[in-house]
Tab-separated table of N, CA and C in Angstrom:
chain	number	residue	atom	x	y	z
D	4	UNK	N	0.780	-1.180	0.000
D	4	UNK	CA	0.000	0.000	0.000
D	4	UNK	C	0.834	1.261	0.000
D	5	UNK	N	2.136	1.105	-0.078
D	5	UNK	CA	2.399	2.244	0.369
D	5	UNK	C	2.853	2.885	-1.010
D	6	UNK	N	3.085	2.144	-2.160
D	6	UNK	CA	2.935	2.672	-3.661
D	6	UNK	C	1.670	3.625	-3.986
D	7	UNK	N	0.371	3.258	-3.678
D	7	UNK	CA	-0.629	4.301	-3.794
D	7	UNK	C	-0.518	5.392	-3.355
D	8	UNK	N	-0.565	4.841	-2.195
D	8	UNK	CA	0.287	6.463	-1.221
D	8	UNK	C	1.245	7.644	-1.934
D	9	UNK	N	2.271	6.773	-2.483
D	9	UNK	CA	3.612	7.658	-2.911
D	9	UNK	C	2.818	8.329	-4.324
D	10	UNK	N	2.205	7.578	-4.830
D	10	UNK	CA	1.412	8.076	-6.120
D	10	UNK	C	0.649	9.087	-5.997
D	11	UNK	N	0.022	9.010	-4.930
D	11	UNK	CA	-1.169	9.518	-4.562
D	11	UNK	C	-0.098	11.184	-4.171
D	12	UNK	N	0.322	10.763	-2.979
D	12	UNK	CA	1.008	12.596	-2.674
D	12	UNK	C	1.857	13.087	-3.836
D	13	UNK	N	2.525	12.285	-4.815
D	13	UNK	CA	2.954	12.605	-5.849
D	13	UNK	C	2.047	13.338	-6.964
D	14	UNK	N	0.914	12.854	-7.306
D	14	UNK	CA	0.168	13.214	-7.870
D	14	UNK	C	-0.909	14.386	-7.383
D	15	UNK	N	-0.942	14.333	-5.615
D	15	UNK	CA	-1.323	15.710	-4.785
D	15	UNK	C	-0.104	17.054	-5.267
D	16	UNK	N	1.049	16.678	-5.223
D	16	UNK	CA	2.217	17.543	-5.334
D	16	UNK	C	2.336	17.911	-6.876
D	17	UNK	N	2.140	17.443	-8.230
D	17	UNK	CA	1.542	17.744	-9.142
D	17	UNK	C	0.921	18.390	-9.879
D	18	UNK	N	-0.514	18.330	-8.962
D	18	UNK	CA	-1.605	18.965	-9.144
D	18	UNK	C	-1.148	20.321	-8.246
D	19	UNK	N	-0.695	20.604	-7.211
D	19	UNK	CA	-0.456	21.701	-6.513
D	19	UNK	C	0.447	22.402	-7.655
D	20	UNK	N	1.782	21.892	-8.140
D	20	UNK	CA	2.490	22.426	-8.913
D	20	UNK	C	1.662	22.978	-10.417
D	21	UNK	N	0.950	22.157	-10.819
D	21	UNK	CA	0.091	22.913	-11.695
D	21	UNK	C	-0.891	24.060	-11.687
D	22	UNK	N	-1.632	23.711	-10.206
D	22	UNK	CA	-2.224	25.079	-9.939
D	22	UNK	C	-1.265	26.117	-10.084
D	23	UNK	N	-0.018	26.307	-9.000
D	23	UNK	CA	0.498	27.385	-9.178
D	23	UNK	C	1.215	27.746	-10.821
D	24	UNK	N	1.427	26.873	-11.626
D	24	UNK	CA	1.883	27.085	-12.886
D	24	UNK	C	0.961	27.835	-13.718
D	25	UNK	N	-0.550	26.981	-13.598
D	25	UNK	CA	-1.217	27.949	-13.887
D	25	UNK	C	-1.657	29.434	-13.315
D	26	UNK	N	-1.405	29.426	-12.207
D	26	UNK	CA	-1.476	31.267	-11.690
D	26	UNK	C	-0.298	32.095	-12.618
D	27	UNK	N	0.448	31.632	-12.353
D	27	UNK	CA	1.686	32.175	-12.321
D	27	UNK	C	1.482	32.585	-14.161
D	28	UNK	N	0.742	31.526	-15.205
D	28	UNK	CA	0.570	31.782	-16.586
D	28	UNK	C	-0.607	32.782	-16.492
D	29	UNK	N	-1.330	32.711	-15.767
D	29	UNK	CA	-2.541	33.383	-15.850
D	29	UNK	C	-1.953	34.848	-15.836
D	30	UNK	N	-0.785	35.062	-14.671
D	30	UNK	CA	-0.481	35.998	-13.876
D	30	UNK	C	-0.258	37.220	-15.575
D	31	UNK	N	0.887	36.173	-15.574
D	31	UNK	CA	1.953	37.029	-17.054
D	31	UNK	C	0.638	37.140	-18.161
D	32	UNK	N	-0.120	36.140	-18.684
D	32	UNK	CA	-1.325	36.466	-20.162
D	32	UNK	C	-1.915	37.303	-19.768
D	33	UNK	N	-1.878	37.967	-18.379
D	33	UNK	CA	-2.812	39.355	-17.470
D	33	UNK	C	-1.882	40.621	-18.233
D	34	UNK	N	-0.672	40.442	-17.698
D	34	UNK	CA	0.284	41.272	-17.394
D	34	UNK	C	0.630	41.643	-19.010
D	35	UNK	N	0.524	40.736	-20.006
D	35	UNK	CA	0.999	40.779	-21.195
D	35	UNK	C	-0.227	41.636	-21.855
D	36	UNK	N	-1.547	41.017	-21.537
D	36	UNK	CA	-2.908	41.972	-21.856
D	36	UNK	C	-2.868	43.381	-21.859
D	37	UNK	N	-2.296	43.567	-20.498
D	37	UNK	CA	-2.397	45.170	-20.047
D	37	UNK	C	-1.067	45.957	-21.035
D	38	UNK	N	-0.124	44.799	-20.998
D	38	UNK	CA	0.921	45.694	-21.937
D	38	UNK	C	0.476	46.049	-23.113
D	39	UNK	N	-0.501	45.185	-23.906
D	39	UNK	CA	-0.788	44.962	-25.765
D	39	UNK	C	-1.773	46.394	-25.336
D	40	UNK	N	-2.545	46.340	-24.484
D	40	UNK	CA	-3.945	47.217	-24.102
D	40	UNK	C	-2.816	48.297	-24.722
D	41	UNK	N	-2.096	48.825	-23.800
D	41	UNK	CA	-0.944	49.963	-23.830
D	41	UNK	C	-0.813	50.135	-25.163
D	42	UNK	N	-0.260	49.163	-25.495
D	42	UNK	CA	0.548	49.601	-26.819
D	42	UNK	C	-0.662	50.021	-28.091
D	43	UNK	N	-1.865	48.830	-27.897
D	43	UNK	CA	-2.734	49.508	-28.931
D	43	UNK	C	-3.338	50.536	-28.659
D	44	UNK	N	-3.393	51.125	-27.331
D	44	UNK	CA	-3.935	52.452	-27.287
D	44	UNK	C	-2.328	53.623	-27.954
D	45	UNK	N	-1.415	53.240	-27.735
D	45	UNK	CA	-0.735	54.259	-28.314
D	45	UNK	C	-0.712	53.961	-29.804
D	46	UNK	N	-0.525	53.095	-30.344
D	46	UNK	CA	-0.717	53.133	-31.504
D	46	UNK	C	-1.844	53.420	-32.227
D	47	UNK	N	-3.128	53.601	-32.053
D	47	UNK	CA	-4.462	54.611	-32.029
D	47	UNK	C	-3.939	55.832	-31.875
D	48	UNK	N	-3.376	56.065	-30.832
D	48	UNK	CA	-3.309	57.686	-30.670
D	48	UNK	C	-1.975	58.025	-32.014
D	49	UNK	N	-0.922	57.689	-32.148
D	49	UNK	CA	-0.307	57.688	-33.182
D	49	UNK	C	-0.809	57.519	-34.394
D	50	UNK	N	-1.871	56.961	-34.931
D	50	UNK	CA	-2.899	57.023	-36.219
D	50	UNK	C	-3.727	57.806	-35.862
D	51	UNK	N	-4.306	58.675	-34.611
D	51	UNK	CA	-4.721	59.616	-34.762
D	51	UNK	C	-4.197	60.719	-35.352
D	52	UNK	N	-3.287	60.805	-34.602
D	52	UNK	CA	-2.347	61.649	-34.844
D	52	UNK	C	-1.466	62.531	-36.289
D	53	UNK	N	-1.436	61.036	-37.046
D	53	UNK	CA	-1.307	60.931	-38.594
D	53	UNK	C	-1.989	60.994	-38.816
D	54	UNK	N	-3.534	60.905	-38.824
D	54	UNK	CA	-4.693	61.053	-39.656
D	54	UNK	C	-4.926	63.046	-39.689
D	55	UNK	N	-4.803	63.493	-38.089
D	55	UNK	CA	-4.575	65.036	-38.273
D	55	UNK	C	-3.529	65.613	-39.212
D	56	UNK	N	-2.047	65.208	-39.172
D	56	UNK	CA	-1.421	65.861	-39.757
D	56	UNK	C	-1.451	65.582	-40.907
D	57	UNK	N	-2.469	64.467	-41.797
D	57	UNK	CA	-2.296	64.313	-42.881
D	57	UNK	C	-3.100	65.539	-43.751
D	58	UNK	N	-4.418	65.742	-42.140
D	58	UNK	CA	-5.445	67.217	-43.023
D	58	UNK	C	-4.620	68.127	-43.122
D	59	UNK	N	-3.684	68.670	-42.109
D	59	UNK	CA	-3.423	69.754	-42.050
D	59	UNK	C	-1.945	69.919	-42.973
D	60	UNK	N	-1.764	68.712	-44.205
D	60	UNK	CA	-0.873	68.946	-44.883
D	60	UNK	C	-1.511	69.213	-46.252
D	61	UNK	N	-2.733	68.230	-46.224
D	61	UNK	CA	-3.836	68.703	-47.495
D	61	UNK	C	-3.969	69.872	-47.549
D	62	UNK	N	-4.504	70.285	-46.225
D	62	UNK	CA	-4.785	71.819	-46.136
D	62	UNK	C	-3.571	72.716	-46.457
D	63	UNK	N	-2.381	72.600	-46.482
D	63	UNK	CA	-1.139	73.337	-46.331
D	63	UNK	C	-1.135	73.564	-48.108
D	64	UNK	N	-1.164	72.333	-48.371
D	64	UNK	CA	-1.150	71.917	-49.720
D	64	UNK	C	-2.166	72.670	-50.952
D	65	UNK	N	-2.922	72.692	-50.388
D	65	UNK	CA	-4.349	73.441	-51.034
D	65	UNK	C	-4.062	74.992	-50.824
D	66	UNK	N	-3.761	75.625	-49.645
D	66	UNK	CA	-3.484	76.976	-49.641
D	66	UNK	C	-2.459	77.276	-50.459
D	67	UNK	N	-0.893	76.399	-50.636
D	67	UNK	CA	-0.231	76.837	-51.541
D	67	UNK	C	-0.390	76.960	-52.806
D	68	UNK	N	-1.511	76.079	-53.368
D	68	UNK	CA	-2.067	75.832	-54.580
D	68	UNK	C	-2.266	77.112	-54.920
D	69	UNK	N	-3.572	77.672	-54.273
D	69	UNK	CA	-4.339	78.709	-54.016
D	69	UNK	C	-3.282	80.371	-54.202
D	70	UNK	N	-2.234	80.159	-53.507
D	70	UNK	CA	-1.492	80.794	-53.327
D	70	UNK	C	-0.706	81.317	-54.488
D	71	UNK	N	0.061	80.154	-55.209
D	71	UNK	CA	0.531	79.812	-56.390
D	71	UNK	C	-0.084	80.088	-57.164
D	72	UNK	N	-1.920	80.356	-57.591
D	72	UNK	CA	-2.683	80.827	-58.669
D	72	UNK	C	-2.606	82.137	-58.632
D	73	UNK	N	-2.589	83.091	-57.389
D	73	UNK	CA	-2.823	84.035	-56.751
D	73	UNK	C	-1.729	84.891	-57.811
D	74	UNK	N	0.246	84.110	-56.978
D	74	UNK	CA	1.177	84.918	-57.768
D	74	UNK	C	1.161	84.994	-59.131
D	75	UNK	N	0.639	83.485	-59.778
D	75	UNK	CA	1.015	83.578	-61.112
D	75	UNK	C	-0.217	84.993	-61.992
D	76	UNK	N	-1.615	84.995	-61.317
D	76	UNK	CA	-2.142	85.967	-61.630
D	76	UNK	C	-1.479	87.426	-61.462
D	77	UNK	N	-0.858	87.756	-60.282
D	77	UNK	CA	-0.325	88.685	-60.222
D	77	UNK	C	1.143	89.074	-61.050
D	78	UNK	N	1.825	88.066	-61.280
D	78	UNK	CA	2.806	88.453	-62.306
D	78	UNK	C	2.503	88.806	-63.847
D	79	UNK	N	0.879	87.861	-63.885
D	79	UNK	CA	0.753	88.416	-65.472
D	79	UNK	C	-0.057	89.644	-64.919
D	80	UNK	N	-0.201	90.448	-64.204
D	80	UNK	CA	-0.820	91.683	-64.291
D	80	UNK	C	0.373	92.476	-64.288
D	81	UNK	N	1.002	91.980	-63.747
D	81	UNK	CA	2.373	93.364	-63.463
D	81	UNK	C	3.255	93.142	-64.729
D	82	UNK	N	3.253	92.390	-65.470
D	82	UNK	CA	3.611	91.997	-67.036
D	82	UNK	C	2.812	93.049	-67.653
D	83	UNK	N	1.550	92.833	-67.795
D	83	UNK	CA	0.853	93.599	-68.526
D	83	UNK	C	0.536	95.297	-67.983
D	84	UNK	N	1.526	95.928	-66.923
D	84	UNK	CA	1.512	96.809	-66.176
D	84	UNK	C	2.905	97.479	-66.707
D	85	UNK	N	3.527	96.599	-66.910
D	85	UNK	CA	5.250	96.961	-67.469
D	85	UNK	C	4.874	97.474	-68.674
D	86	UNK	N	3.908	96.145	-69.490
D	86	UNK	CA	3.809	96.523	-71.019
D	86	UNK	C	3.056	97.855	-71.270
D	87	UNK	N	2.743	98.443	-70.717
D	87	UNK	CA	1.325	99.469	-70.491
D	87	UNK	C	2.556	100.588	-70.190
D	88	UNK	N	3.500	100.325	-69.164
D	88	UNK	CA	4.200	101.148	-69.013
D	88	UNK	C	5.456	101.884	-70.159
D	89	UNK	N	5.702	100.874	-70.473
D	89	UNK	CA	7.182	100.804	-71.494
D	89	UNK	C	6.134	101.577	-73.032
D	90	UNK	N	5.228	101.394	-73.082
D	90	UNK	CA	4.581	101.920	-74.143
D	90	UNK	C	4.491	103.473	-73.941
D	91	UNK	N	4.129	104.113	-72.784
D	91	UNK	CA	4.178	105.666	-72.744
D	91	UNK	C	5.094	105.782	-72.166
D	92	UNK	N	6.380	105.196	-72.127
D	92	UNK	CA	7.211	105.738	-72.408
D	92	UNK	C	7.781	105.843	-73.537
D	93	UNK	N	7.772	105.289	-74.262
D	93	UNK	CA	8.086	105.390	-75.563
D	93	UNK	C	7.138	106.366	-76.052
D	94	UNK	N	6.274	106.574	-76.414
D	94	UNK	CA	5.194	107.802	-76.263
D	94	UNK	C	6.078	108.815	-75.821
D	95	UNK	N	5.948	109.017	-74.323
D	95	UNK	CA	6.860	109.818	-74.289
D	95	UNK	C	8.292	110.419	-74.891
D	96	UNK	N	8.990	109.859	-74.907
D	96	UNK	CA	10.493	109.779	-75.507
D	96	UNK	C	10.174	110.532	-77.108
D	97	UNK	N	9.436	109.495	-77.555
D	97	UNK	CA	8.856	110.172	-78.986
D	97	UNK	C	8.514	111.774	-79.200
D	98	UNK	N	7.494	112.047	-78.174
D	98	UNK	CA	6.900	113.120	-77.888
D	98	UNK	C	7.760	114.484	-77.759
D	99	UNK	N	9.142	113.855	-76.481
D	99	UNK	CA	10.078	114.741	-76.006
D	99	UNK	C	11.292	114.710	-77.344
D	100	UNK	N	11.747	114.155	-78.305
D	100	UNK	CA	11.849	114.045	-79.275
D	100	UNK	C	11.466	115.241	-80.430
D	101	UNK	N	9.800	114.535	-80.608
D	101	UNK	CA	9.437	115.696	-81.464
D	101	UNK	C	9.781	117.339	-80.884
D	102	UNK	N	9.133	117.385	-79.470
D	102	UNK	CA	9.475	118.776	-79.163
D	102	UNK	C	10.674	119.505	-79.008
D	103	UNK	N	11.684	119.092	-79.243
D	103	UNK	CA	13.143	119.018	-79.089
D	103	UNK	C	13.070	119.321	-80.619
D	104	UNK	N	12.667	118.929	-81.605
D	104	UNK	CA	12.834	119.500	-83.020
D	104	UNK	C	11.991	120.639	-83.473
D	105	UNK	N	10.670	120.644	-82.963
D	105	UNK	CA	9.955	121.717	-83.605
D	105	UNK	C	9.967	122.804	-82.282
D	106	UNK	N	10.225	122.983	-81.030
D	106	UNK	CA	9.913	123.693	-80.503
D	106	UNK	C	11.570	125.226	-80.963
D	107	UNK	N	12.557	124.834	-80.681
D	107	UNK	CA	13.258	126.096	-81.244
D	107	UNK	C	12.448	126.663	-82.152
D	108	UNK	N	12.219	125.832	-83.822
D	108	UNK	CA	11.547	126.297	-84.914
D	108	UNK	C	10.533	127.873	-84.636
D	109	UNK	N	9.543	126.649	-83.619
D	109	UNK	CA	8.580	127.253	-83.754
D	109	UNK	C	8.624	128.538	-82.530
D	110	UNK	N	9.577	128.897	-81.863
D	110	UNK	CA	10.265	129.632	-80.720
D	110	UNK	C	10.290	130.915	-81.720
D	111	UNK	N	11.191	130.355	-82.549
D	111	UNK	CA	11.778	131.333	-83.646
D	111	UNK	C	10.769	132.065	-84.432
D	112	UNK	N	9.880	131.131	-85.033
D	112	UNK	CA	8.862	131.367	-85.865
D	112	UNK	C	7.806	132.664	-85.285
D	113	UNK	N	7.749	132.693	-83.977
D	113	UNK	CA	7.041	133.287	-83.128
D	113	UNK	C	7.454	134.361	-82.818
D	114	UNK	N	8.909	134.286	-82.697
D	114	UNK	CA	9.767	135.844	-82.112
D	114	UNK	C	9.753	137.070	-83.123
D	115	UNK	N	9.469	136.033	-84.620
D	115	UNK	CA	9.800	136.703	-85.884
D	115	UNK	C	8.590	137.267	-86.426
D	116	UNK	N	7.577	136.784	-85.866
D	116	UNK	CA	5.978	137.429	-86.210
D	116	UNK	C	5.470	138.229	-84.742
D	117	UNK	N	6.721	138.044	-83.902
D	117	UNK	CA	6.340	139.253	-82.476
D	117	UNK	C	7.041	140.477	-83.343
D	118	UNK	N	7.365	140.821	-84.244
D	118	UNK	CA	7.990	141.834	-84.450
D	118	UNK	C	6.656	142.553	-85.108
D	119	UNK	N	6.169	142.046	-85.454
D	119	UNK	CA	4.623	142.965	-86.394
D	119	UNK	C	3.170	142.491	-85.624
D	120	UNK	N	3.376	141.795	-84.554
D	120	UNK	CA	2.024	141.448	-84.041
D	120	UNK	C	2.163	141.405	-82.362
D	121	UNK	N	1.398	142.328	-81.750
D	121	UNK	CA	1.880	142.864	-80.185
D	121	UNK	C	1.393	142.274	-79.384
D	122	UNK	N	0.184	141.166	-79.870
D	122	UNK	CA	-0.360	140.121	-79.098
D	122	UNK	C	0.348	139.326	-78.717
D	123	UNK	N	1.151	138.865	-80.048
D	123	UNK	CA	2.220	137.671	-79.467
D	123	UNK	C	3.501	138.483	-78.869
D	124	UNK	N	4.103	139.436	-78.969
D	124	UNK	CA	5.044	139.911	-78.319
D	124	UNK	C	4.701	139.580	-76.820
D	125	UNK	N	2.851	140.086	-76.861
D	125	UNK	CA	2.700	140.421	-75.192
D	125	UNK	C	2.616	138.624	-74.442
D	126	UNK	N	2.669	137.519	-75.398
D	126	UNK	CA	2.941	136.260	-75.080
D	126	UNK	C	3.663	135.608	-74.221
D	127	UNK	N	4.961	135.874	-75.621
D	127	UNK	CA	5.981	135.640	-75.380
D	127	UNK	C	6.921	136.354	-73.500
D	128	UNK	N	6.028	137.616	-73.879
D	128	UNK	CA	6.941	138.404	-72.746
D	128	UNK	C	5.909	137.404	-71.429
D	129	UNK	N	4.601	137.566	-71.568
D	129	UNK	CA	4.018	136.442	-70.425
D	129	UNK	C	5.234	135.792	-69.825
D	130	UNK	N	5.669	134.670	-70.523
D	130	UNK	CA	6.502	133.467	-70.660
D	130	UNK	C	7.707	133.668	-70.292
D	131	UNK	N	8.028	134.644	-70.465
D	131	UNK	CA	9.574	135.038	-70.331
D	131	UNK	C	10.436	135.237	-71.342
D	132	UNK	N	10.140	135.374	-72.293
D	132	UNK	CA	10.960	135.650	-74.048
D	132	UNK	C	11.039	137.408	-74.050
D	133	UNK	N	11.961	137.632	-74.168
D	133	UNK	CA	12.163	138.668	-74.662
D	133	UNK	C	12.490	139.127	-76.244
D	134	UNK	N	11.782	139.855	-77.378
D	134	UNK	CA	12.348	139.820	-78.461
D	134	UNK	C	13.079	141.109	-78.629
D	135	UNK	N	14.156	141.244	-79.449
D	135	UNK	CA	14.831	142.128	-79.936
D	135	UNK	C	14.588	142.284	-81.017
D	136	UNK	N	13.889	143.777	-81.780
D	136	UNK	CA	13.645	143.775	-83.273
D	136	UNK	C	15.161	143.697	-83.475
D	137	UNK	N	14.991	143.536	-85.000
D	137	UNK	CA	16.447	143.881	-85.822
D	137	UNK	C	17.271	145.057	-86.471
């Protein structure tokens, strides 16, 4: 009888060792739970996270667009502001040109008919010309 026995507390000692094996597994698949819990909550908050900065790069993206239509409109206005410009000046230039040729002429032309006409003498003298008959 005393083989049953030895079996028997052997197989009491066993079963004790398994209970605690199983705590002890239970303990850590607890402990391992709470870690995964952790980690998939940060990794949520990290795809949150990317999901914001992905708007606020669309959005970044879209204003520069926006932005970019804005300058290119504004360079063809100031193109067509130059061209607008460079034209009276040339106008001009032309203008200051002509008067540079006909104005002596016609200076002259004037001093020479102030000699018989006192209207234009009294013009000229307005202006500041003085004529000298001959």
């Amino acid at each position: 009888m005393k083989v049953p026995y030895a079996l028997t507390a052997i197989a009491a000692i066993l079963f004790v060792a398994l209970g605690v094996a199983s705590l002890l597994l239970d303990l850590s698949i607890r402990s391992l739970r709470i870690g995964i819990g952790s980690q998939e909550q940060q990794v949520l908050s990290v795809e949150a996270r990317n999901v914001e900065l992905a708007a606020a790069l669309q959005t970044q993206e879209e204003r520069k667009e926006r932005q970019e239509l804005v300058n290119q409109m504004l360079r063809k206005e100031i193109v067509q502001k130059q061209t607008a410009v460079q034209m009276q000046q040339e106008q001009i230039n032309q203008a200051t040109t002509i008067a540079q040729q006909v104005a002596p002429n016609l200076l002259h032309d004037m001093a020479e008919s102030s000699v018989k006409n006192e209207k234009m003498r009294q013009l000229l003298t307005k202006h500041g010309y003085t004529v000298q008959p001959k």
